[in-house]
C-alpha cells in the first residue's frame, strides 16, 4: 500500500518536528486521489506537553480544533492521520504508539505516521470494522521549501508546545525536598 504526502503537508510536518527538541504530535487530513490512493494533504499540532519520549495532547485543544473545523464547514471525517515524532530516536511502533492506535476505533480507518529529526518515516493504515487489520505502507513525498511556512510553524510551536513542569528539588540534611512546581 502506498500513501502520498503533498509538499505542503510534508513541509509543515517537517517544520513541526525540526522545531521541537523532543517529541511532538498532531493530526492530519487524508483524502483519496482519483486512483483511490490515500493522500495526506494537511497536518496540524495542538497544545501539548512534550519530552524526549512523550507528547501529551490536551483534550480541550483537540475538542476546540474539531469545533473550529465544523464551524468552517470542513469534513471532520477527513482528519484521520495521527502523526508524531520520535525526536532523535529511530522510527518504530512503540507500545504507547500501538496502544494509541488500538484505542482509535472511532475512525473507519486510521493512517499513522512516525518520523524523526532525520526525516525517516514509518507509516501504517489500520482498519477497525468489519475486521481489525493493518498494513505497513510506503510513503511517497514530494518536497518543496517555503520560508514563510517555516516561520508560521515556529510561531505555532511557541504557542502550543510546552515541556512538562517537573518539581524542583534541593538537598537538605534530611534528604531532598520539593521547592516548587
CSV table of N, CA and C in Angstrom, one decimal:
chain,number,residue,atom,x,y,z
A,1,UNK,N,0.8,-1.2,0.0
A,1,UNK,CA,0.0,0.0,0.0
A,1,UNK,C,0.9,1.2,0.0
A,2,UNK,N,0.5,2.2,-0.8
A,2,UNK,CA,1.2,3.5,-0.9
A,2,UNK,C,0.4,4.6,-0.3
A,3,UNK,N,1.0,5.5,0.5
A,3,UNK,CA,0.4,6.7,1.0
A,3,UNK,C,1.3,7.9,0.4
A,4,UNK,N,0.6,8.9,-0.1
A,4,UNK,CA,1.3,10.1,-0.6
A,4,UNK,C,1.2,11.2,0.4
A,5,UNK,N,2.2,12.1,0.4
A,5,UNK,CA,2.1,13.3,1.2
A,5,UNK,C,2.4,14.5,0.3
A,6,UNK,N,1.5,15.5,0.3
A,6,UNK,CA,1.6,16.6,-0.5
A,6,UNK,C,2.8,17.4,0.0
A,7,UNK,N,3.5,18.2,-0.9
A,7,UNK,CA,4.6,19.0,-0.4
A,7,UNK,C,4.2,19.9,0.8
A,8,UNK,N,3.0,20.5,0.7
A,8,UNK,CA,2.6,21.4,1.8
A,8,UNK,C,2.5,20.7,3.2
A,9,UNK,N,1.9,19.5,3.2
A,9,UNK,CA,1.7,18.7,4.4
A,9,UNK,C,3.1,18.2,4.9
A,10,UNK,N,3.9,17.7,4.0
A,10,UNK,CA,5.2,17.2,4.5
A,10,UNK,C,6.1,18.4,5.0
A,11,UNK,N,6.1,19.5,4.4
A,11,UNK,CA,6.9,20.6,4.8
A,11,UNK,C,6.4,21.1,6.2
A,12,UNK,N,5.1,21.2,6.4
A,12,UNK,CA,4.6,21.6,7.7
A,12,UNK,C,5.0,20.6,8.8
A,13,UNK,N,4.9,19.3,8.5
A,13,UNK,CA,5.2,18.3,9.5
A,13,UNK,C,6.7,18.4,9.8
A,14,UNK,N,7.5,18.5,8.8
A,14,UNK,CA,9.0,18.6,9.0
A,14,UNK,C,9.3,19.8,9.8
A,15,UNK,N,8.7,20.9,9.6
A,15,UNK,CA,9.0,22.1,10.4
A,15,UNK,C,8.6,21.9,11.9
A,16,UNK,N,7.4,21.3,12.1
A,16,UNK,CA,7.0,21.0,13.5
A,16,UNK,C,8.0,20.1,14.2
A,17,UNK,N,8.4,19.0,13.5
A,17,UNK,CA,9.4,18.1,14.0
A,17,UNK,C,10.7,18.7,14.3
A,18,UNK,N,11.3,19.5,13.3
A,18,UNK,CA,12.6,20.1,13.5
A,18,UNK,C,12.5,21.2,14.5
A,19,UNK,N,11.4,21.8,14.7
A,19,UNK,CA,11.3,22.9,15.7
A,19,UNK,C,11.1,22.5,17.1
A,20,UNK,N,11.0,21.2,17.3
A,20,UNK,CA,10.8,20.7,18.7
A,20,UNK,C,12.0,19.8,19.1
A,21,UNK,N,12.6,20.1,20.2
A,21,UNK,CA,13.7,19.3,20.7
A,21,UNK,C,13.3,17.9,21.0
A,22,UNK,N,12.1,17.7,21.6
A,22,UNK,CA,11.6,16.4,22.0
A,22,UNK,C,10.6,15.9,20.9
A,23,UNK,N,9.7,15.1,21.4
A,23,UNK,CA,8.6,14.6,20.5
A,23,UNK,C,7.6,15.7,20.3
A,24,UNK,N,6.8,15.5,19.3
A,24,UNK,CA,5.6,16.4,19.0
A,24,UNK,C,4.6,15.5,18.2
A,25,UNK,N,3.3,15.8,18.4
A,25,UNK,CA,2.3,15.0,17.7
A,25,UNK,C,1.2,15.9,17.2
A,26,UNK,N,0.4,15.3,16.3
A,26,UNK,CA,-0.7,16.0,15.8
A,26,UNK,C,-1.6,15.1,14.9
A,27,UNK,N,-2.5,15.8,14.2
A,27,UNK,CA,-3.4,15.1,13.3
A,27,UNK,C,-3.2,15.6,11.9
A,28,UNK,N,-3.8,14.9,10.9
A,28,UNK,CA,-3.7,15.3,9.6
A,28,UNK,C,-4.9,15.0,8.8
A,29,UNK,N,-5.0,15.6,7.6
A,29,UNK,CA,-6.1,15.4,6.7
A,29,UNK,C,-5.7,14.4,5.7
A,30,UNK,N,-6.6,13.4,5.5
A,30,UNK,CA,-6.3,12.3,4.5
A,30,UNK,C,-7.4,12.3,3.5
A,31,UNK,N,-7.1,12.4,2.2
A,31,UNK,CA,-8.1,12.4,1.1
A,31,UNK,C,-7.7,11.3,0.2
A,32,UNK,N,-8.6,10.9,-0.7
A,32,UNK,CA,-8.3,9.9,-1.7
A,32,UNK,C,-8.2,10.6,-3.0
A,33,UNK,N,-7.1,10.2,-3.8
A,33,UNK,CA,-7.0,10.8,-5.1
A,33,UNK,C,-7.9,10.1,-6.1
A,34,UNK,N,-7.8,10.4,-7.4
A,34,UNK,CA,-8.6,9.8,-8.4
A,34,UNK,C,-8.4,8.3,-8.6
A,35,UNK,N,-7.2,7.9,-8.2
A,35,UNK,CA,-6.9,6.4,-8.3
A,35,UNK,C,-7.2,5.7,-7.0
A,36,UNK,N,-7.8,6.4,-6.0
A,36,UNK,CA,-8.2,5.8,-4.8
A,36,UNK,C,-7.1,5.6,-3.8
A,37,UNK,N,-5.9,6.2,-4.1
A,37,UNK,CA,-4.8,6.2,-3.1
A,37,UNK,C,-5.0,7.2,-2.1
A,38,UNK,N,-4.5,7.0,-0.9
A,38,UNK,CA,-4.6,7.9,0.2
A,38,UNK,C,-3.5,9.0,0.1
A,39,UNK,N,-3.9,10.2,0.3
A,39,UNK,CA,-3.0,11.4,0.2
A,39,UNK,C,-3.2,12.3,1.4
A,40,UNK,N,-2.1,12.5,2.2
A,40,UNK,CA,-2.1,13.4,3.3
A,40,UNK,C,-1.9,14.8,2.7
A,41,UNK,N,-2.9,15.6,3.0
A,41,UNK,CA,-3.0,17.0,2.4
A,41,UNK,C,-2.7,18.1,3.4
A,42,UNK,N,-2.8,17.8,4.7
A,42,UNK,CA,-2.5,18.9,5.7
A,42,UNK,C,-2.2,18.2,7.0
A,43,UNK,N,-1.6,18.9,7.9
A,43,UNK,CA,-1.4,18.5,9.2
A,43,UNK,C,-1.4,19.6,10.2
A,44,UNK,N,-1.6,19.3,11.5
A,44,UNK,CA,-1.6,20.4,12.5
A,44,UNK,C,-1.1,19.8,13.8
A,45,UNK,N,-0.8,20.7,14.7
A,45,UNK,CA,-0.4,20.3,16.1
A,45,UNK,C,-1.4,21.0,17.0
A,46,UNK,N,-1.5,20.5,18.2
A,46,UNK,CA,-2.3,21.0,19.3
A,46,UNK,C,-1.5,21.4,20.5
A,47,UNK,N,-2.2,22.1,21.4
A,47,UNK,CA,-1.5,22.4,22.7
A,47,UNK,C,-1.1,21.0,23.3
A,48,UNK,N,0.1,20.9,23.7
A,48,UNK,CA,0.6,19.6,24.3
A,48,UNK,C,1.8,19.8,25.1
A,49,UNK,N,2.1,18.8,26.0
A,49,UNK,CA,3.3,18.8,26.8
A,49,UNK,C,4.2,17.7,26.2
A,50,UNK,N,5.4,18.1,26.0
A,50,UNK,CA,6.3,17.1,25.3
A,50,UNK,C,7.6,16.9,26.1
A,51,UNK,N,8.2,15.8,25.9
A,51,UNK,CA,9.5,15.4,26.4
A,51,UNK,C,10.3,14.7,25.3
A,52,UNK,N,11.4,14.2,25.7
A,52,UNK,CA,12.2,13.4,24.7
A,52,UNK,C,11.5,12.1,24.3
A,53,UNK,N,10.6,11.6,25.0
A,53,UNK,CA,10.0,10.3,24.7
A,53,UNK,C,8.4,10.3,24.7
A,54,UNK,N,7.8,11.5,25.0
A,54,UNK,CA,6.3,11.5,25.0
A,54,UNK,C,5.8,12.8,24.5
A,55,UNK,N,4.6,12.8,24.0
A,55,UNK,CA,3.8,14.0,23.8
A,55,UNK,C,2.4,13.8,24.2
A,56,UNK,N,1.9,14.6,25.0
A,56,UNK,CA,0.5,14.5,25.5
A,56,UNK,C,-0.3,15.7,25.1
A,57,UNK,N,-1.3,15.4,24.2
A,57,UNK,CA,-2.1,16.5,23.6
A,57,UNK,C,-3.2,16.8,24.6
A,58,UNK,N,-3.5,18.1,24.8
A,58,UNK,CA,-4.5,18.5,25.7
A,58,UNK,C,-5.9,18.1,25.1
A,59,UNK,N,-6.8,17.5,25.9
A,59,UNK,CA,-8.1,17.0,25.4
A,59,UNK,C,-8.9,18.2,24.9
A,60,UNK,N,-8.8,19.3,25.7
A,60,UNK,CA,-9.6,20.5,25.3
A,60,UNK,C,-9.1,21.1,24.0
A,61,UNK,N,-7.8,21.0,23.7
A,61,UNK,CA,-7.3,21.5,22.5
A,61,UNK,C,-7.8,20.8,21.3
A,62,UNK,N,-7.9,19.4,21.4
A,62,UNK,CA,-8.4,18.6,20.3
A,62,UNK,C,-9.9,18.9,20.1
A,63,UNK,N,-10.7,19.1,21.2
A,63,UNK,CA,-12.1,19.4,21.0
A,63,UNK,C,-12.3,20.7,20.4
A,64,UNK,N,-11.5,21.7,20.8
A,64,UNK,CA,-11.5,23.1,20.2
A,64,UNK,C,-11.3,23.0,18.7
A,65,UNK,N,-10.3,22.2,18.3
A,65,UNK,CA,-9.9,22.1,16.9
A,65,UNK,C,-11.1,21.5,16.1
A,66,UNK,N,-11.8,20.5,16.7
A,66,UNK,CA,-12.9,19.8,16.0
A,66,UNK,C,-14.0,20.8,15.8
A,67,UNK,N,-14.3,21.6,16.9
A,67,UNK,CA,-15.4,22.6,16.8
A,67,UNK,C,-15.0,23.6,15.7
A,68,UNK,N,-13.8,24.1,15.6
A,68,UNK,CA,-13.4,25.0,14.6
A,68,UNK,C,-13.5,24.5,13.2
A,69,UNK,N,-13.2,23.2,13.0
A,69,UNK,CA,-13.4,22.5,11.7
A,69,UNK,C,-14.9,22.6,11.3
A,70,UNK,N,-15.8,22.2,12.2
A,70,UNK,CA,-17.2,22.2,12.0
A,70,UNK,C,-17.7,23.6,11.6
A,71,UNK,N,-17.2,24.6,12.4
A,71,UNK,CA,-17.6,26.0,12.1
A,71,UNK,C,-17.2,26.5,10.7
A,72,UNK,N,-16.0,26.0,10.2
A,72,UNK,CA,-15.5,26.3,8.9
A,72,UNK,C,-16.2,25.5,7.8
A,73,UNK,N,-17.1,24.6,8.2
A,73,UNK,CA,-17.7,23.7,7.2
A,73,UNK,C,-16.9,22.6,6.7
A,74,UNK,N,-15.8,22.3,7.4
A,74,UNK,CA,-14.9,21.2,6.9
A,74,UNK,C,-15.4,19.9,7.3
A,75,UNK,N,-15.0,18.9,6.6
A,75,UNK,CA,-15.4,17.5,6.8
A,75,UNK,C,-14.5,16.9,7.9
A,76,UNK,N,-15.0,16.7,9.1
A,76,UNK,CA,-14.2,16.2,10.2
A,76,UNK,C,-13.7,14.8,9.9
A,77,UNK,N,-14.5,14.0,9.1
A,77,UNK,CA,-14.1,12.7,8.9
A,77,UNK,C,-12.8,12.5,8.0
A,78,UNK,N,-12.4,13.6,7.4
A,78,UNK,CA,-11.1,13.6,6.6
A,78,UNK,C,-9.9,13.6,7.5
A,79,UNK,N,-10.0,14.1,8.7
A,79,UNK,CA,-8.9,14.2,9.6
A,79,UNK,C,-8.6,12.9,10.3
A,80,UNK,N,-8.0,12.0,9.6
A,80,UNK,CA,-7.8,10.6,10.1
A,80,UNK,C,-6.3,10.2,10.0
A,81,UNK,N,-5.4,11.2,10.2
A,81,UNK,CA,-4.0,10.9,10.3
A,81,UNK,C,-3.6,11.2,11.7
A,82,UNK,N,-3.0,10.3,12.4
A,82,UNK,CA,-2.3,10.6,13.7
A,82,UNK,C,-0.8,10.5,13.4
A,83,UNK,N,-0.1,11.6,13.6
A,83,UNK,CA,1.3,11.6,13.3
A,83,UNK,C,2.0,12.0,14.6
A,84,UNK,N,3.3,11.6,14.7
A,84,UNK,CA,4.1,12.1,15.8
A,84,UNK,C,5.6,11.9,15.5
A,85,UNK,N,6.4,12.5,16.2
A,85,UNK,CA,7.9,12.3,16.0
A,85,UNK,C,8.5,11.5,17.1
A,86,UNK,N,9.6,10.9,16.9
A,86,UNK,CA,10.4,10.2,17.9
A,86,UNK,C,11.7,11.0,18.1
A,87,UNK,N,11.6,12.3,17.8
A,87,UNK,CA,12.8,13.2,18.0
A,87,UNK,C,14.0,12.6,17.4
A,88,UNK,N,15.0,12.3,18.3
A,88,UNK,CA,16.3,11.8,17.8
A,88,UNK,C,16.4,10.3,17.7
A,89,UNK,N,15.3,9.6,18.2
A,89,UNK,CA,15.3,8.1,18.1
A,89,UNK,C,14.9,7.6,16.7
A,90,UNK,N,15.0,6.4,16.5
A,90,UNK,CA,14.6,5.8,15.3
A,90,UNK,C,13.1,5.7,15.1
A,91,UNK,N,12.6,5.4,13.9
A,91,UNK,CA,11.1,5.3,13.7
A,91,UNK,C,10.7,3.8,13.9
A,92,UNK,N,9.8,3.6,14.8
A,92,UNK,CA,9.2,2.3,15.1
A,92,UNK,C,7.9,2.5,15.8
A,93,UNK,N,7.2,1.4,16.0
A,93,UNK,CA,5.9,1.5,16.7
A,93,UNK,C,6.1,1.0,18.1
A,94,UNK,N,6.2,2.0,19.0
A,94,UNK,CA,6.4,1.7,20.4
A,94,UNK,C,5.1,1.1,21.0
A,95,UNK,N,5.2,0.6,22.2
A,95,UNK,CA,4.0,0.1,22.9
A,95,UNK,C,3.0,1.2,23.1
A,96,UNK,N,3.4,2.4,23.4
A,96,UNK,CA,2.5,3.5,23.5
A,96,UNK,C,1.8,3.8,22.2
A,97,UNK,N,2.6,3.8,21.1
A,97,UNK,CA,2.1,4.0,19.8
A,97,UNK,C,1.0,3.0,19.4
A,98,UNK,N,1.2,1.8,19.6
A,98,UNK,CA,0.3,0.8,19.2
A,98,UNK,C,-1.0,0.8,20.1
A,99,UNK,N,-0.8,1.2,21.4
A,99,UNK,CA,-1.9,1.3,22.3
A,99,UNK,C,-2.8,2.5,21.8
A,100,UNK,N,-2.2,3.6,21.4
A,100,UNK,CA,-2.9,4.8,20.9
A,100,UNK,C,-3.7,4.4,19.7
A,101,UNK,N,-3.1,3.7,18.7
A,101,UNK,CA,-3.7,3.3,17.5
A,101,UNK,C,-4.9,2.3,17.8
A,102,UNK,N,-4.7,1.4,18.7
A,102,UNK,CA,-5.7,0.4,19.1
A,102,UNK,C,-7.0,1.1,19.7
A,103,UNK,N,-6.8,2.2,20.4
A,103,UNK,CA,-7.9,2.9,21.0
A,103,UNK,C,-8.6,3.9,20.1
A,104,UNK,N,-8.1,4.0,18.8
A,104,UNK,CA,-8.7,5.0,17.9
A,104,UNK,C,-9.7,4.4,17.0
A,105,UNK,N,-10.7,3.7,17.6
A,105,UNK,CA,-11.7,2.9,16.8
A,105,UNK,C,-12.8,3.8,16.3
A,106,UNK,N,-12.8,5.1,16.6
A,106,UNK,CA,-13.9,5.9,16.1
A,106,UNK,C,-13.7,6.2,14.6
A,107,UNK,N,-12.6,5.8,14.0
A,107,UNK,CA,-12.3,6.1,12.6
A,107,UNK,C,-12.7,4.8,11.8
A,108,UNK,N,-13.1,5.1,10.5
A,108,UNK,CA,-13.3,4.0,9.6
A,108,UNK,C,-12.0,3.3,9.4
A,109,UNK,N,-11.0,4.2,9.2
A,109,UNK,CA,-9.6,3.7,9.1
A,109,UNK,C,-8.7,4.8,9.7
A,110,UNK,N,-7.5,4.5,10.0
A,110,UNK,CA,-6.6,5.5,10.6
A,110,UNK,C,-5.2,5.3,9.9
A,111,UNK,N,-4.7,6.4,9.5
A,111,UNK,CA,-3.3,6.4,9.0
A,111,UNK,C,-2.4,6.9,10.1
A,112,UNK,N,-1.4,6.2,10.4
A,112,UNK,CA,-0.5,6.6,11.5
A,112,UNK,C,0.9,6.7,10.9
A,113,UNK,N,1.6,7.8,11.3
A,113,UNK,CA,2.9,8.0,10.8
A,113,UNK,C,3.8,8.5,11.9
A,114,UNK,N,5.0,7.9,11.9
A,114,UNK,CA,6.0,8.4,12.9
A,114,UNK,C,7.3,8.8,12.1
A,115,UNK,N,7.8,9.9,12.5
A,115,UNK,CA,9.0,10.5,11.8
A,115,UNK,C,10.0,10.9,12.9
A,116,UNK,N,11.1,11.5,12.5
A,116,UNK,CA,12.1,11.9,13.4
A,116,UNK,C,12.9,13.1,12.9
A,117,UNK,N,13.9,13.5,13.6
A,117,UNK,CA,14.8,14.6,13.1
A,117,UNK,C,15.6,14.3,11.9
A,118,UNK,N,15.8,13.1,11.6
A,118,UNK,CA,16.4,12.7,10.3
A,118,UNK,C,15.5,12.6,9.2
A,119,UNK,N,14.2,12.8,9.4
A,119,UNK,CA,13.1,12.8,8.4
A,119,UNK,C,12.9,11.3,7.9
A,120,UNK,N,13.2,10.4,8.7
A,120,UNK,CA,12.9,9.0,8.4
A,120,UNK,C,11.4,8.9,8.7
A,121,UNK,N,10.7,7.9,8.0
A,121,UNK,CA,9.3,7.8,8.2
A,121,UNK,C,8.9,6.3,8.3
A,122,UNK,N,7.9,6.0,9.1
A,122,UNK,CA,7.3,4.7,9.2
A,122,UNK,C,5.8,5.0,9.2
A,123,UNK,N,5.0,4.3,8.4
A,123,UNK,CA,3.6,4.6,8.2
A,123,UNK,C,2.8,3.3,8.1
A,124,UNK,N,1.6,3.4,8.6
A,124,UNK,CA,0.7,2.2,8.5
A,124,UNK,C,-0.7,2.7,8.4
A,125,UNK,N,-1.6,1.8,7.9
A,125,UNK,CA,-3.0,2.1,7.8
A,125,UNK,C,-3.7,1.0,8.6
A,126,UNK,N,-4.6,1.4,9.5
A,126,UNK,CA,-5.4,0.4,10.3
A,126,UNK,C,-6.8,0.6,10.0
A,127,UNK,N,-7.5,-0.6,9.8
A,127,UNK,CA,-9.0,-0.6,9.7
A,127,UNK,C,-9.5,-1.2,11.0
A,128,UNK,N,-10.7,-0.9,11.4
A,128,UNK,CA,-11.3,-1.4,12.6
A,128,UNK,C,-12.6,-2.2,12.4
A,129,UNK,N,-13.3,-1.9,11.3
A,129,UNK,CA,-14.6,-2.6,11.0
A,129,UNK,C,-14.6,-2.9,9.5
A,130,UNK,N,-15.1,-4.0,9.1
A,130,UNK,CA,-15.6,-5.1,9.8
A,130,UNK,C,-14.6,-6.0,10.5
A,131,UNK,N,-13.3,-5.9,10.0
A,131,UNK,CA,-12.3,-6.7,10.6
A,131,UNK,C,-11.2,-5.7,11.1
A,132,UNK,N,-10.5,-6.1,12.1
A,132,UNK,CA,-9.3,-5.4,12.6
A,132,UNK,C,-8.1,-5.8,11.8
A,133,UNK,N,-7.6,-4.9,10.9
A,133,UNK,CA,-6.4,-5.2,10.1
A,133,UNK,C,-5.5,-4.0,10.1
A,134,UNK,N,-4.3,-4.2,9.8
A,134,UNK,CA,-3.4,-3.1,9.5
A,134,UNK,C,-2.4,-3.5,8.5
A,135,UNK,N,-1.8,-2.5,7.7
A,135,UNK,CA,-0.8,-2.8,6.7
A,135,UNK,C,0.2,-1.7,6.8
A,136,UNK,N,1.5,-2.1,6.8
A,136,UNK,CA,2.6,-1.1,6.7
A,136,UNK,C,2.5,-0.5,5.3
A,137,UNK,N,2.9,0.7,5.1
A,137,UNK,CA,2.8,1.5,3.9
A,137,UNK,C,4.1,2.1,3.5
A,138,UNK,N,4.3,2.2,2.2
A,138,UNK,CA,5.4,3.0,1.7
A,138,UNK,C,4.9,4.5,1.6
A,139,UNK,N,5.8,5.4,1.7
A,139,UNK,CA,5.3,6.8,1.7
A,139,UNK,C,6.1,7.5,0.5
A,140,UNK,N,5.3,8.2,-0.3
A,140,UNK,CA,5.8,9.0,-1.4
A,140,UNK,C,5.7,10.5,-1.1
A,141,UNK,N,6.8,11.1,-1.1
A,141,UNK,CA,6.9,12.5,-0.7
A,141,UNK,C,7.4,13.4,-1.8
A,142,UNK,N,6.8,14.5,-2.0
A,142,UNK,CA,7.3,15.5,-3.0
A,142,UNK,C,7.7,16.7,-2.1
A,143,UNK,N,8.9,17.2,-2.3
A,143,UNK,CA,9.4,18.2,-1.4
A,143,UNK,C,9.5,19.6,-2.1
A,144,UNK,N,9.2,20.6,-1.3
A,144,UNK,CA,9.3,22.0,-1.7
A,144,UNK,C,9.8,22.7,-0.4
A,145,UNK,N,10.2,23.9,-0.5
A,145,UNK,CA,10.6,24.7,0.7
A,145,UNK,C,10.0,26.1,0.6
A,146,UNK,N,9.3,26.5,1.7
A,146,UNK,CA,8.7,27.8,1.8
A,146,UNK,C,9.1,28.4,3.2
A,147,UNK,N,9.9,29.4,3.1
A,147,UNK,CA,10.4,30.1,4.4
A,147,UNK,C,9.3,30.6,5.2
A,148,UNK,N,8.2,31.2,4.6
A,148,UNK,CA,7.1,31.7,5.3
A,148,UNK,C,6.4,30.6,6.1
A,149,UNK,N,6.2,29.5,5.5
A,149,UNK,CA,5.6,28.3,6.2
A,149,UNK,C,6.4,27.9,7.4
A,150,UNK,N,7.7,27.9,7.3
A,150,UNK,CA,8.6,27.6,8.4
A,150,UNK,C,8.3,28.5,9.5
A,151,UNK,N,8.3,29.8,9.3
A,151,UNK,CA,8.0,30.8,10.3
A,151,UNK,C,6.6,30.6,11.0
A,152,UNK,N,5.6,30.3,10.2
A,152,UNK,CA,4.3,30.1,10.7
A,152,UNK,C,4.3,28.9,11.6
A,153,UNK,N,5.0,27.8,11.3
A,153,UNK,CA,5.1,26.6,12.1
A,153,UNK,C,5.9,26.9,13.4
A,154,UNK,N,7.0,27.7,13.3
A,154,UNK,CA,7.7,28.1,14.5
A,154,UNK,C,6.9,28.8,15.5
A,155,UNK,N,6.1,29.8,15.0
A,155,UNK,CA,5.2,30.6,15.8
A,155,UNK,C,4.1,29.6,16.5
A,156,UNK,N,3.6,28.7,15.7
A,156,UNK,CA,2.6,27.8,16.3
A,156,UNK,C,3.2,26.9,17.4
A,157,UNK,N,4.5,26.4,17.2
A,157,UNK,CA,5.1,25.6,18.2
A,157,UNK,C,5.3,26.4,19.5
A,158,UNK,N,5.8,27.7,19.3
A,158,UNK,CA,6.0,28.5,20.5
A,158,UNK,C,4.7,28.7,21.3
A,159,UNK,N,3.6,28.7,20.6
A,159,UNK,CA,2.3,29.0,21.2
A,159,UNK,C,1.7,27.7,21.8
A,160,UNK,N,1.9,26.5,21.2
A,160,UNK,CA,1.2,25.3,21.6
A,160,UNK,C,2.0,24.2,22.3
A,161,UNK,N,3.3,24.2,22.2
A,161,UNK,CA,4.1,23.1,22.7
A,161,UNK,C,4.9,23.6,23.9
A,162,UNK,N,4.8,22.8,25.0
A,162,UNK,CA,5.5,23.2,26.2
A,162,UNK,C,6.1,21.9,26.8
A,163,UNK,N,7.1,22.1,27.6
A,163,UNK,CA,7.7,20.9,28.3
A,163,UNK,C,7.0,20.8,29.6
A,164,UNK,N,6.8,19.5,30.1
A,164,UNK,CA,6.1,19.4,31.3
A,164,UNK,C,6.9,20.0,32.5
A,165,UNK,N,6.2,20.5,33.5
A,165,UNK,CA,6.8,21.1,34.6
A,165,UNK,C,7.2,20.0,35.6
A,166,UNK,N,8.5,20.0,35.9
A,166,UNK,CA,8.9,19.0,36.9
A,166,UNK,C,9.2,19.7,38.2
A,167,UNK,N,8.9,19.2,39.3
A,167,UNK,CA,9.2,19.9,40.6
A,167,UNK,C,10.7,20.0,40.8
A,168,UNK,N,11.0,21.2,41.4
A,168,UNK,CA,12.4,21.4,41.6
A,168,UNK,C,12.8,20.9,43.0
A,169,UNK,N,13.9,20.3,43.1
A,169,UNK,CA,14.4,19.7,44.4
A,169,UNK,C,15.6,20.4,44.9
A,170,UNK,N,15.8,20.5,46.2
A,170,UNK,CA,17.0,20.9,46.7
A,170,UNK,C,17.4,20.0,47.9
A,171,UNK,N,18.7,19.9,48.1
A,171,UNK,CA,19.2,19.0,49.1
A,171,UNK,C,19.1,19.6,50.5
A,172,UNK,N,18.7,18.8,51.5
A,172,UNK,CA,18.7,19.2,52.9
A,172,UNK,C,19.3,18.1,53.7
A,173,UNK,N,19.5,18.3,54.9
A,173,UNK,CA,20.2,17.3,55.7
A,173,UNK,C,19.3,16.0,55.8
A,174,UNK,N,18.0,16.2,55.7
A,174,UNK,CA,17.2,15.0,55.9
A,174,UNK,C,16.9,14.4,54.5
A,175,UNK,N,17.5,14.9,53.4
A,175,UNK,CA,17.2,14.3,52.1
A,175,UNK,C,16.8,15.4,51.2
A,176,UNK,N,16.0,15.1,50.2
A,176,UNK,CA,15.6,16.1,49.2
A,176,UNK,C,14.2,16.6,49.5
A,177,UNK,N,14.0,17.8,49.3
A,177,UNK,CA,12.6,18.4,49.5
A,177,UNK,C,12.2,19.1,48.2
A,178,UNK,N,10.9,19.1,48.0
A,178,UNK,CA,10.3,19.8,46.8
A,178,UNK,C,10.2,21.3,47.1
A,179,UNK,N,10.7,22.1,46.2
A,179,UNK,CA,10.7,23.6,46.4
A,179,UNK,C,9.7,24.3,45.6
A,180,UNK,N,9.1,23.6,44.6
A,180,UNK,CA,8.1,24.2,43.8
A,180,UNK,C,7.7,23.4,42.6
A,181,UNK,N,6.7,23.8,41.9
A,181,UNK,CA,6.2,23.0,40.7
A,181,UNK,C,6.3,23.9,39.5
